[in-house]
Short mmCIF file of N, CA and C in Angstrom, two decimals:
data_model
loop_
_atom_site.label_atom_id
_atom_site.label_comp_id
_atom_site.label_asym_id
_atom_site.label_seq_id
_atom_site.Cartn_x
_atom_site.Cartn_y
_atom_site.Cartn_z
N MET K 1 0.91 -1.24 0.03
CA MET K 1 -0.24 -0.12 -0.14
C MET K 1 0.83 0.87 -0.11
N SER K 2 0.45 2.05 -0.76
CA SER K 2 1.40 3.36 -1.06
C SER K 2 1.14 4.64 0.23
N ARG K 3 1.83 5.31 0.42
CA ARG K 3 2.14 6.31 1.29
C ARG K 3 0.67 6.88 1.32
N LYS K 4 0.59 7.72 0.13
CA LYS K 4 -1.25 8.30 0.06
C LYS K 4 -2.10 6.90 0.09
N GLN K 5 -2.41 5.61 -0.42
CA GLN K 5 -3.53 5.34 0.38
C GLN K 5 -3.42 4.76 1.76
N ARG K 6 -2.25 4.69 2.16
CA ARG K 6 -1.97 4.48 4.19
C ARG K 6 -2.84 5.84 5.00
N ARG K 7 -2.32 7.03 4.45
CA ARG K 7 -3.17 8.26 4.60
C ARG K 7 -4.46 8.38 4.15
N GLU K 8 -5.36 8.03 3.34
CA GLU K 8 -6.55 8.27 2.96
C GLU K 8 -6.93 7.12 3.92
N GLN K 9 -6.61 5.86 4.11
CA GLN K 9 -7.22 4.77 5.10
C GLN K 9 -7.29 5.44 6.42
N ALA K 10 -5.98 6.02 6.22
CA ALA K 10 -6.61 6.43 7.84
C ALA K 10 -7.57 7.76 8.43
N ARG K 11 -7.60 8.32 7.33
CA ARG K 11 -7.84 9.55 7.34
C ARG K 11 -10.05 9.36 7.64
N LYS K 12 -10.32 7.94 6.72
CA LYS K 12 -11.60 7.72 6.69
C LYS K 12 -11.99 6.99 8.15
N ASP K 13 -11.02 5.94 8.24
CA ASP K 13 -10.92 5.13 9.49
C ASP K 13 -9.91 5.26 10.34
N PRO K 14 -10.00 6.20 11.34
CA PRO K 14 -8.46 6.70 12.40
C PRO K 14 -8.45 5.65 13.18
N ALA K 15 -9.68 4.86 13.88
CA ALA K 15 -9.58 4.17 14.98
C ALA K 15 -8.51 2.64 14.30
N THR K 16 -9.56 1.88 13.18
CA THR K 16 -8.90 1.53 13.02
C THR K 16 -7.26 1.23 12.31
N ALA K 17 -6.82 2.28 11.80
CA ALA K 17 -6.01 2.41 11.01
C ALA K 17 -4.64 2.68 12.13
N ILE K 18 -4.91 2.99 12.94
CA ILE K 18 -3.66 3.33 14.12
C ILE K 18 -3.27 1.96 14.29
N GLY K 19 -4.26 0.94 14.95
CA GLY K 19 -3.58 -0.36 15.28
C GLY K 19 -3.03 -0.21 16.52
N THR K 20 -1.98 -0.73 16.46
CA THR K 20 -0.90 -0.78 17.74
C THR K 20 0.28 0.20 17.62
N VAL K 21 0.30 1.28 18.04
CA VAL K 21 1.39 2.28 18.01
C VAL K 21 2.36 2.06 18.85
N SER K 22 3.58 2.04 18.41
CA SER K 22 4.86 1.53 19.13
C SER K 22 5.97 2.98 19.63
N ILE K 23 6.73 3.27 20.48
CA ILE K 23 7.58 4.12 20.50
C ILE K 23 8.34 4.19 21.59
N PHE K 24 8.72 2.47 22.07
CA PHE K 24 9.86 2.14 23.22
C PHE K 24 10.77 0.86 22.52
N THR K 25 11.38 1.72 21.52
CA THR K 25 12.12 0.09 21.12
C THR K 25 13.48 0.19 21.88
N ASP K 26 14.20 1.31 22.47
CA ASP K 26 15.15 0.78 23.28
C ASP K 26 14.75 0.54 24.57
N VAL K 27 13.40 0.61 24.84
CA VAL K 27 13.12 0.36 26.24
C VAL K 27 13.00 -1.10 26.02
N LEU K 28 12.48 -1.98 24.51
CA LEU K 28 12.42 -3.62 24.80
C LEU K 28 14.21 -3.79 24.78
N ASN K 29 14.64 -3.29 24.06
CA ASN K 29 15.90 -3.45 23.92
C ASN K 29 16.90 -3.46 25.65
N SER K 30 16.53 -2.71 25.92
CA SER K 30 16.89 -2.66 28.06
C SER K 30 16.59 -3.50 28.60
N ILE K 31 15.20 -4.00 28.32
CA ILE K 31 14.43 -4.99 28.93
C ILE K 31 15.17 -6.36 28.92
N THR K 32 15.44 -6.39 27.66
CA THR K 32 15.56 -8.29 27.13
C THR K 32 17.36 -8.31 27.69
N SER K 33 18.23 -7.05 27.53
CA SER K 33 19.04 -7.29 27.92
C SER K 33 19.41 -7.55 29.57
N LEU K 34 18.17 -7.41 30.28
CA LEU K 34 18.38 -7.19 32.03
C LEU K 34 18.28 -9.29 31.88
N PHE K 35 17.70 -9.99 31.29
CA PHE K 35 17.58 -11.64 31.04
C PHE K 35 18.57 -12.15 30.29
N THR K 36 19.72 -12.38 30.81
CA THR K 36 20.38 -12.90 29.93
C THR K 36 20.74 -14.44 30.43
N SER K 37 20.22 -14.61 31.15
CA SER K 37 20.37 -16.50 31.43
C SER K 37 19.44 -17.09 30.18
N ASP K 38 19.42 -18.37 30.64
CA ASP K 38 18.77 -19.17 29.46
C ASP K 38 18.08 -20.07 30.43
N THR K 39 18.13 -19.82 31.69
CA THR K 39 17.13 -20.78 32.78
C THR K 39 15.85 -19.93 31.81
N PRO K 40 14.85 -21.50 31.49
CA PRO K 40 13.40 -21.44 31.14
C PRO K 40 12.48 -20.30 31.93
N GLU K 41 12.40 -20.09 33.01
CA GLU K 41 11.51 -19.10 33.94
C GLU K 41 11.70 -17.47 33.18
N LEU K 42 13.51 -17.32 32.97
CA LEU K 42 14.16 -16.25 32.64
C LEU K 42 13.24 -15.85 31.32
N ALA K 43 13.81 -17.04 30.63
CA ALA K 43 13.32 -17.24 28.69
C ALA K 43 12.24 -16.92 28.41
N SER K 44 10.76 -17.34 29.75
CA SER K 44 9.72 -17.49 29.65
C SER K 44 9.10 -15.48 29.94
N ASN K 45 10.13 -15.24 30.86
CA ASN K 45 9.91 -13.50 31.52
C ASN K 45 10.02 -12.83 29.97
N ARG K 46 11.46 -12.91 29.57
CA ARG K 46 11.72 -12.39 28.87
C ARG K 46 10.83 -12.69 27.52
N ARG K 47 10.61 -13.68 27.00
CA ARG K 47 9.21 -13.59 25.50
C ARG K 47 7.82 -12.78 26.37
N LYS K 48 7.62 -12.72 27.67
CA LYS K 48 6.23 -11.74 27.81
C LYS K 48 6.38 -10.62 27.84
N ILE K 49 7.77 -10.06 28.38
CA ILE K 49 8.51 -8.69 28.05
C ILE K 49 8.71 -8.47 26.88
N GLU K 50 8.69 -8.88 26.02
CA GLU K 50 8.87 -8.40 24.59
C GLU K 50 7.87 -8.46 23.62
N ARG K 51 6.71 -9.48 24.20
CA ARG K 51 5.66 -9.12 23.18
C ARG K 51 4.88 -7.80 23.46
N ILE K 52 5.33 -7.32 25.08
CA ILE K 52 4.65 -6.86 25.36
C ILE K 52 5.14 -5.14 25.24
N CYS K 53 6.56 -4.96 25.31
CA CYS K 53 7.38 -3.96 24.50
C CYS K 53 7.12 -3.70 22.95
N ARG K 54 6.82 -4.22 22.55
CA ARG K 54 6.66 -4.71 20.70
C ARG K 54 4.90 -3.75 20.68
N CYS K 55 4.86 -3.82 21.43
CA CYS K 55 3.26 -2.63 21.36
C CYS K 55 4.00 -1.00 21.06
N PHE K 56 4.75 -0.92 21.79
CA PHE K 56 5.00 0.40 21.69
C PHE K 56 6.43 0.44 20.93
N VAL K 57 6.64 -0.28 19.71
CA VAL K 57 7.55 0.02 18.44
C VAL K 57 6.88 0.90 17.51
N LEU K 58 7.39 2.28 17.38
CA LEU K 58 6.50 2.81 16.16
C LEU K 58 7.58 2.57 14.86
N ASN K 59 6.70 2.01 13.71
CA ASN K 59 7.66 2.28 12.50
C ASN K 59 7.29 3.12 11.95
N ASN K 60 7.77 3.90 10.73
CA ASN K 60 6.86 4.80 9.85
C ASN K 60 5.65 4.87 9.29
N GLU K 61 5.40 3.47 8.86
CA GLU K 61 4.11 3.38 8.67
C GLU K 61 2.95 3.51 9.75
N LYS K 62 3.43 3.23 10.65
CA LYS K 62 2.39 3.89 11.80
C LYS K 62 2.74 5.24 12.43
N LEU K 63 3.58 5.75 12.42
CA LEU K 63 3.51 6.99 12.26
C LEU K 63 2.88 7.95 11.42
N GLU K 64 3.01 7.46 10.24
CA GLU K 64 2.32 8.10 9.48
C GLU K 64 0.88 8.11 9.90
N GLN K 65 0.17 6.67 10.24
CA GLN K 65 -1.19 7.00 10.46
C GLN K 65 -1.28 7.54 11.79
N VAL K 66 -0.88 7.86 12.33
CA VAL K 66 -0.69 8.98 13.72
C VAL K 66 -1.10 10.04 13.06
N MET K 67 -0.47 10.62 12.58
CA MET K 67 -0.05 11.83 11.81
C MET K 67 -1.38 12.47 10.97
N SER K 68 -1.89 11.04 10.33
CA SER K 68 -3.17 11.20 10.08
C SER K 68 -3.82 10.90 10.86
N VAL K 69 -4.59 10.54 11.86
CA VAL K 69 -5.48 10.56 12.51
C VAL K 69 -5.74 12.18 13.23
N LEU K 70 -4.10 12.37 13.58
CA LEU K 70 -4.02 13.84 14.31
C LEU K 70 -4.63 14.81 13.69
N GLU K 71 -4.15 14.93 12.61
CA GLU K 71 -4.42 15.57 10.93
C GLU K 71 -5.96 16.20 10.73
N LYS K 72 -6.95 14.86 11.19
CA LYS K 72 -7.77 15.02 10.81
C LYS K 72 -8.99 15.29 12.16
N CYS K 73 -8.66 14.59 13.32
CA CYS K 73 -8.62 15.21 14.97
C CYS K 73 -8.92 16.79 14.41
N MET K 74 -7.54 17.38 14.10
CA MET K 74 -7.93 18.66 14.10
C MET K 74 -8.25 19.49 13.21
N ASP K 75 -8.26 18.89 12.22
CA ASP K 75 -9.41 19.52 10.77
C ASP K 75 -10.68 19.84 11.80
N GLU K 76 -11.07 18.22 12.37
CA GLU K 76 -12.62 18.32 12.51
C GLU K 76 -12.74 19.56 13.96
N GLY K 77 -11.27 19.46 14.62
CA GLY K 77 -11.82 20.39 15.75
C GLY K 77 -11.67 21.74 15.50
N LEU K 78 -10.81 22.12 14.34
CA LEU K 78 -11.20 23.23 14.03
C LEU K 78 -12.69 24.05 13.20
N SER K 79 -13.28 22.96 12.25
CA SER K 79 -14.10 22.72 11.40
C SER K 79 -15.37 23.45 12.54
N LYS K 80 -16.04 24.54 11.68
CA LYS K 80 -17.55 24.57 12.41
C LYS K 80 -18.64 23.86 12.45
N GLU K 81 -18.87 23.10 11.05
CA GLU K 81 -19.74 22.22 11.13
C GLU K 81 -19.42 21.34 12.48
N ALA K 82 -18.50 20.30 12.23
CA ALA K 82 -18.07 18.94 13.11
C ALA K 82 -17.43 19.66 15.00
N GLY K 83 -17.35 20.61 14.82
CA GLY K 83 -16.33 21.12 16.06
C GLY K 83 -16.89 20.98 17.20
N ASP K 84 -18.20 20.65 17.50
CA ASP K 84 -18.67 20.34 18.68
C ASP K 84 -18.53 18.97 18.86
N GLN K 85 -18.70 18.34 17.94
CA GLN K 85 -18.70 16.95 18.22
C GLN K 85 -16.96 16.30 18.38
N SER K 86 -16.29 17.27 18.28
CA SER K 86 -14.33 16.83 17.68
C SER K 86 -14.48 16.61 19.17
N THR K 87 -13.14 15.12 18.99
CA THR K 87 -12.47 14.83 20.23
C THR K 87 -11.62 15.63 20.62
N LEU K 88 -11.12 16.65 19.95
CA LEU K 88 -10.29 17.23 20.03
C LEU K 88 -10.46 19.02 19.78
N LYS K 89 -10.82 19.42 21.16
CA LYS K 89 -10.94 20.95 20.53
C LYS K 89 -10.03 21.78 20.24
N MET K 90 -10.52 22.99 19.19
CA MET K 90 -9.44 23.99 18.81
C MET K 90 -9.90 24.88 18.59
N LEU K 91 -8.72 25.66 18.87
CA LEU K 91 -9.10 27.09 18.42
C LEU K 91 -8.58 27.79 17.20
N PRO K 92 -8.97 28.98 16.26
CA PRO K 92 -7.74 29.69 15.43
C PRO K 92 -6.98 30.07 15.83
N THR K 93 -5.85 29.63 15.24
CA THR K 93 -4.39 30.53 15.47
C THR K 93 -4.47 31.89 14.74
N TYR K 94 -3.52 32.97 15.17
CA TYR K 94 -4.03 34.08 14.44
C TYR K 94 -2.21 34.74 14.48
N VAL K 95 -1.19 33.69 14.54
CA VAL K 95 -0.13 33.81 14.63
C VAL K 95 0.38 33.96 13.01
N ARG K 96 0.94 35.05 12.58
CA ARG K 96 1.12 35.50 10.94
C ARG K 96 2.43 34.90 10.43
N ALA K 97 3.40 35.01 11.38
CA ALA K 97 4.64 34.20 11.24
C ALA K 97 5.51 33.73 12.19
N VAL K 98 6.24 32.81 11.94
CA VAL K 98 7.41 31.72 13.11
C VAL K 98 8.28 32.59 13.39
N PRO K 99 8.91 32.41 14.49
CA PRO K 99 9.82 33.73 14.57
C PRO K 99 11.39 33.05 14.14
N ASN K 100 12.56 34.41 13.38
CA ASN K 100 13.39 34.12 12.91
C ASN K 100 14.76 34.70 13.23
N GLY K 101 14.15 34.78 14.68
CA GLY K 101 16.22 35.01 15.50
C GLY K 101 16.01 36.60 15.45
N GLU K 102 14.93 37.26 14.15
CA GLU K 102 15.40 39.53 14.66
C GLU K 102 14.63 39.77 15.34
N GLU K 103 13.81 39.19 16.62
CA GLU K 103 12.92 40.07 16.91
C GLU K 103 13.77 40.57 17.72
N SER K 104 12.99 41.86 18.50
CA SER K 104 13.46 42.56 19.34
C SER K 104 12.45 43.27 20.29
N GLY K 105 12.35 44.11 20.96
CA GLY K 105 11.75 44.60 21.68
C GLY K 105 10.99 44.39 23.02
N GLU K 106 10.41 44.92 24.00
CA GLU K 106 9.85 44.38 25.14
C GLU K 106 8.72 44.12 25.16
N PHE K 107 8.14 43.14 26.09
CA PHE K 107 6.88 42.36 25.75
C PHE K 107 6.48 42.36 27.44
N LEU K 108 5.15 42.07 27.16
CA LEU K 108 4.55 41.59 28.99
C LEU K 108 3.64 40.47 28.29
N ALA K 109 3.88 39.66 29.12
CA ALA K 109 2.98 38.60 29.26
C ALA K 109 1.93 37.92 30.32
N LEU K 110 1.17 37.56 30.49
CA LEU K 110 -0.02 37.62 31.08
C LEU K 110 -0.17 35.95 31.17
N ASP K 111 -0.14 35.22 32.08
CA ASP K 111 0.06 33.67 32.16
C ASP K 111 -0.78 33.02 32.74
N LEU K 112 -2.25 33.13 32.41
CA LEU K 112 -2.98 32.53 33.69
C LEU K 112 -3.89 31.47 34.06
N GLY K 113 -3.56 30.00 34.24
CA GLY K 113 -3.44 28.95 34.46
C GLY K 113 -5.03 28.51 35.41
N GLY K 114 -4.79 27.18 35.88
CA GLY K 114 -5.84 26.87 37.19
C GLY K 114 -5.57 27.44 38.24
N THR K 115 -4.38 27.15 39.00
CA THR K 115 -4.12 27.74 39.99
C THR K 115 -2.85 28.33 40.44
N HIS K 116 -2.32 29.20 38.90
CA HIS K 116 -1.35 29.55 39.28
C HIS K 116 -1.56 31.03 37.86
N PHE K 117 -0.74 31.70 38.54
CA PHE K 117 -0.87 33.15 37.29
C PHE K 117 0.46 34.01 37.16
N ARG K 118 0.93 33.54 35.89
CA ARG K 118 2.45 34.01 35.58
C ARG K 118 2.80 35.29 35.29
N VAL K 119 3.15 36.29 35.23
CA VAL K 119 3.26 37.71 35.23
C VAL K 119 5.15 37.24 34.62
N LEU K 120 5.35 38.21 33.38
CA LEU K 120 6.60 37.75 32.68
C LEU K 120 6.88 39.20 31.62
N PHE K 121 8.02 39.76 32.18
CA PHE K 121 8.63 40.98 31.39
C PHE K 121 9.52 40.29 30.44
N ILE K 122 9.37 40.22 29.08
CA ILE K 122 10.32 39.80 28.53
C ILE K 122 11.23 41.06 27.54
N LYS K 123 12.45 40.79 27.34
CA LYS K 123 13.51 41.97 26.93
C LYS K 123 14.00 40.65 25.46
N LEU K 124 13.70 40.80 24.10
CA LEU K 124 13.89 40.18 22.85
C LEU K 124 15.37 41.02 21.92
N ASN K 125 16.30 40.51 21.94
CA ASN K 125 17.27 41.71 21.15
C ASN K 125 17.76 40.53 19.97
N GLY K 126 17.39 40.35 19.25
CA GLY K 126 18.00 39.47 18.22
C GLY K 126 17.42 37.48 18.75
N ARG K 127 18.83 37.07 18.81
CA ARG K 127 18.98 35.78 19.47
C ARG K 127 18.92 35.64 21.17
N GLU K 128 19.06 36.84 21.36
CA GLU K 128 19.01 36.96 22.79
C GLU K 128 17.70 37.28 23.82
N ALA K 129 17.90 37.18 24.88
CA ALA K 129 16.46 37.58 25.58
C ALA K 129 16.54 37.13 27.28
N GLU K 130 16.14 38.53 27.38
CA GLU K 130 16.38 38.16 29.00
C GLU K 130 14.66 38.43 29.88
N MET K 131 14.33 37.38 30.41
CA MET K 131 12.72 37.23 30.71
C MET K 131 13.22 37.89 32.60
N THR K 132 12.14 38.22 33.12
CA THR K 132 11.97 38.34 34.81
C THR K 132 10.30 38.06 34.96
N GLY K 133 10.06 37.51 35.42
CA GLY K 133 8.89 36.80 36.25
C GLY K 133 8.69 36.33 37.25
N LYS K 134 7.37 36.22 38.05
CA LYS K 134 7.19 36.31 39.27
C LYS K 134 5.46 35.15 39.00
N VAL K 135 5.40 34.24 39.72
CA VAL K 135 4.25 33.16 39.57
C VAL K 135 3.58 33.25 40.80
N TYR K 136 2.36 33.77 41.15
CA TYR K 136 0.98 34.44 41.70
C TYR K 136 0.29 33.28 41.72
N HIS K 137 0.23 32.39 43.13
CA HIS K 137 -1.06 31.54 43.62
C HIS K 137 -2.31 31.84 43.10
N VAL K 138 -3.41 31.40 42.29
CA VAL K 138 -4.78 31.51 42.31
C VAL K 138 -5.67 31.14 43.58
N PRO K 139 -6.14 31.76 44.57
CA PRO K 139 -7.13 31.03 45.55
C PRO K 139 -8.55 31.05 44.23
N GLU K 140 -9.02 29.65 45.46
CA GLU K 140 -10.28 29.55 44.88
C GLU K 140 -11.14 30.52 44.77
N SER K 141 -11.11 31.41 45.79
CA SER K 141 -12.38 32.76 46.00
C SER K 141 -12.18 33.26 44.52
N LEU K 142 -10.87 33.95 44.08
CA LEU K 142 -10.52 34.26 42.63
C LEU K 142 -10.98 33.22 41.52
N ARG K 143 -10.50 32.17 41.79
CA ARG K 143 -11.00 31.17 40.44
C ARG K 143 -12.75 31.45 40.27
N THR K 144 -13.15 31.80 41.20
CA THR K 144 -14.47 31.05 41.06
C THR K 144 -15.66 32.40 41.49
N GLY K 145 -14.69 33.35 41.70
CA GLY K 145 -15.49 35.08 41.45
C GLY K 145 -15.56 35.81 40.15
N SER K 146 -15.51 36.99 40.37
CA SER K 146 -16.17 38.15 38.96
C SER K 146 -15.36 38.30 38.19
N GLY K 147 -15.33 38.55 37.31
CA GLY K 147 -14.40 38.78 35.79
C GLY K 147 -13.21 40.09 36.51
N THR K 148 -14.12 40.86 37.08
CA THR K 148 -13.62 42.21 37.36
C THR K 148 -12.56 41.91 38.33
N ASN K 149 -12.61 41.21 39.63
CA ASN K 149 -11.78 40.49 40.62
C ASN K 149 -10.72 39.95 40.03
N VAL K 150 -10.83 39.19 38.79
CA VAL K 150 -9.22 38.56 38.58
C VAL K 150 -8.71 39.49 38.17
N LEU K 151 -9.73 40.73 36.86
CA LEU K 151 -8.55 41.46 36.03
C LEU K 151 -7.51 42.64 37.02
N CYS K 152 -8.67 43.10 38.19
CA CYS K 152 -8.12 43.49 39.42
C CYS K 152 -7.10 42.74 39.94
N ALA K 153 -6.91 41.88 40.21
CA ALA K 153 -5.44 40.80 40.70
C ALA K 153 -4.70 40.60 39.62
N LEU K 154 -4.67 40.48 38.37
CA LEU K 154 -3.80 40.92 37.33
C LEU K 154 -2.79 41.78 37.17
N VAL K 155 -3.92 42.77 37.52
CA VAL K 155 -3.33 44.13 37.12
C VAL K 155 -2.34 44.37 38.59
N ALA K 156 -2.67 43.99 39.68
CA ALA K 156 -1.81 44.31 40.87
C ALA K 156 -0.78 43.27 40.74
N SER K 157 -0.90 42.37 40.04
CA SER K 157 0.15 41.11 40.13
C SER K 157 1.37 41.87 39.17
N TYR K 158 0.76 42.01 38.09
CA TYR K 158 1.69 42.84 37.25
C TYR K 158 2.37 44.03 37.90
N ARG K 159 1.80 44.69 38.65
CA ARG K 159 2.60 46.17 39.40
C ARG K 159 3.29 45.19 40.19
N SER K 160 3.00 44.54 40.92
CA SER K 160 3.73 44.16 41.96
C SER K 160 5.47 43.75 41.34
N LEU K 161 5.53 43.08 40.05
CA LEU K 161 6.55 42.38 39.10
C LEU K 161 7.32 43.67 39.28
N ALA K 162 6.64 44.86 38.29
CA ALA K 162 7.35 45.96 37.88
C ALA K 162 7.91 47.07 39.00
N LEU K 163 7.22 46.60 40.10
CA LEU K 163 8.08 47.39 41.27
C LEU K 163 9.33 46.71 42.01
N ALA K 164 8.80 45.46 42.01
CA ALA K 164 10.45 44.51 42.30
C ALA K 164 11.44 44.83 41.29
N ALA K 165 10.85 44.70 39.95
CA ALA K 165 12.15 44.48 39.14
C ALA K 165 12.41 45.66 38.80
N ASN K 166 12.02 46.87 39.03
CA ASN K 166 12.28 48.42 38.55
C ASN K 166 11.95 48.63 37.59
N LEU K 167 10.74 47.99 36.61
CA LEU K 167 10.20 47.88 35.32
C LEU K 167 9.34 49.76 35.40
N THR K 168 10.14 50.98 34.74
CA THR K 168 9.41 51.94 34.99
C THR K 168 9.14 52.10 33.03
N TYR K 169 8.03 52.90 32.94
CA TYR K 169 7.87 52.94 31.50
C TYR K 169 7.44 54.94 31.78
N PRO K 170 7.57 55.37 30.56
CA PRO K 170 7.42 56.92 30.58
C PRO K 170 5.59 57.08 30.65
N ALA K 171 4.91 57.66 31.23
CA ALA K 171 3.74 57.78 30.96
C ALA K 171 3.00 58.26 29.56
N HIS K 172 1.70 56.99 29.74
CA HIS K 172 1.39 56.85 28.29
C HIS K 172 2.01 55.88 27.51
N SER K 173 3.13 55.31 27.72
CA SER K 173 3.62 54.38 26.99
C SER K 173 3.03 53.27 27.02
N CYS K 174 3.24 52.65 25.45
CA CYS K 174 2.63 51.16 25.73
C CYS K 174 3.84 50.10 25.23
N ARG K 175 3.16 49.34 26.00
CA ARG K 175 3.90 47.31 25.72
C ARG K 175 3.02 46.78 25.38
N PRO K 176 3.65 45.83 24.21
CA PRO K 176 2.49 44.87 23.39
C PRO K 176 2.52 43.68 25.15
N LEU K 177 1.09 43.59 24.77
CA LEU K 177 1.04 42.33 25.88
C LEU K 177 0.39 41.01 25.47
N ASN K 178 1.40 39.99 25.65
CA ASN K 178 0.27 38.96 25.62
C ASN K 178 -0.58 37.88 26.70
N PRO K 179 -2.10 38.15 26.45
CA PRO K 179 -2.47 37.32 27.68
C PRO K 179 -2.80 35.88 26.91
N LEU K 180 -2.15 35.06 28.25
CA LEU K 180 -2.65 33.63 27.76
C LEU K 180 -3.98 33.05 29.11
N PHE K 181 -4.67 32.75 28.43
CA PHE K 181 -5.82 32.36 29.40
C PHE K 181 -6.23 30.48 28.53
N PRO K 182 -6.44 29.68 29.81
CA PRO K 182 -6.50 28.67 29.40
C PRO K 182 -7.97 28.38 28.56
N PHE K 183 -8.61 27.15 27.51
CA PHE K 183 -9.66 26.94 26.97
C PHE K 183 -10.22 25.94 27.56
N PHE K 184 -10.86 25.87 28.55
CA PHE K 184 -11.47 25.13 29.01
C PHE K 184 -12.65 24.55 28.15
N ASN K 185 -13.01 23.61 28.20
CA ASN K 185 -14.47 22.99 27.30
C ASN K 185 -15.65 22.53 28.67
N VAL K 186 -16.45 23.65 28.24
CA VAL K 186 -17.55 23.58 29.23
C VAL K 186 -18.53 22.56 28.88
#
């Protein structure tokens, strides 16, 4: 079967196309090397371990099938028609280009996770980067409280970092801000 045919088969029926996916060839070799004795008991154990570990050996064909299944699931997750039924929820990205190592500037990043919030100040100068940051605990009262309280806490956290790191800006100056909020499937 050609590569194109395998990809098409995986697109049509991802569940059966994957079969057994294997990724631990080195593990199999390491474990079997532990059983160098030829006693019947060790030989039996070695065969059992080899049989189990073979499930984790990934060849190119299986890799391509996994790639096809992931691609199909991502397409469905981004699809307006199938997005609600997709098992892999996706959001469109608005990234216009990938980094090339010539980026420069000063940036703020706010990363709000489930139980922690991270404030970062990042200076880029080509391939050099300086990062100052602080991690804050997000209490239950804030996680379940109002949006206004969350935003006030974010501002207070940023202000705390700015004061601690002696970050000052001229009045009315702007810095690019990257807020990162988790995507919850509710």
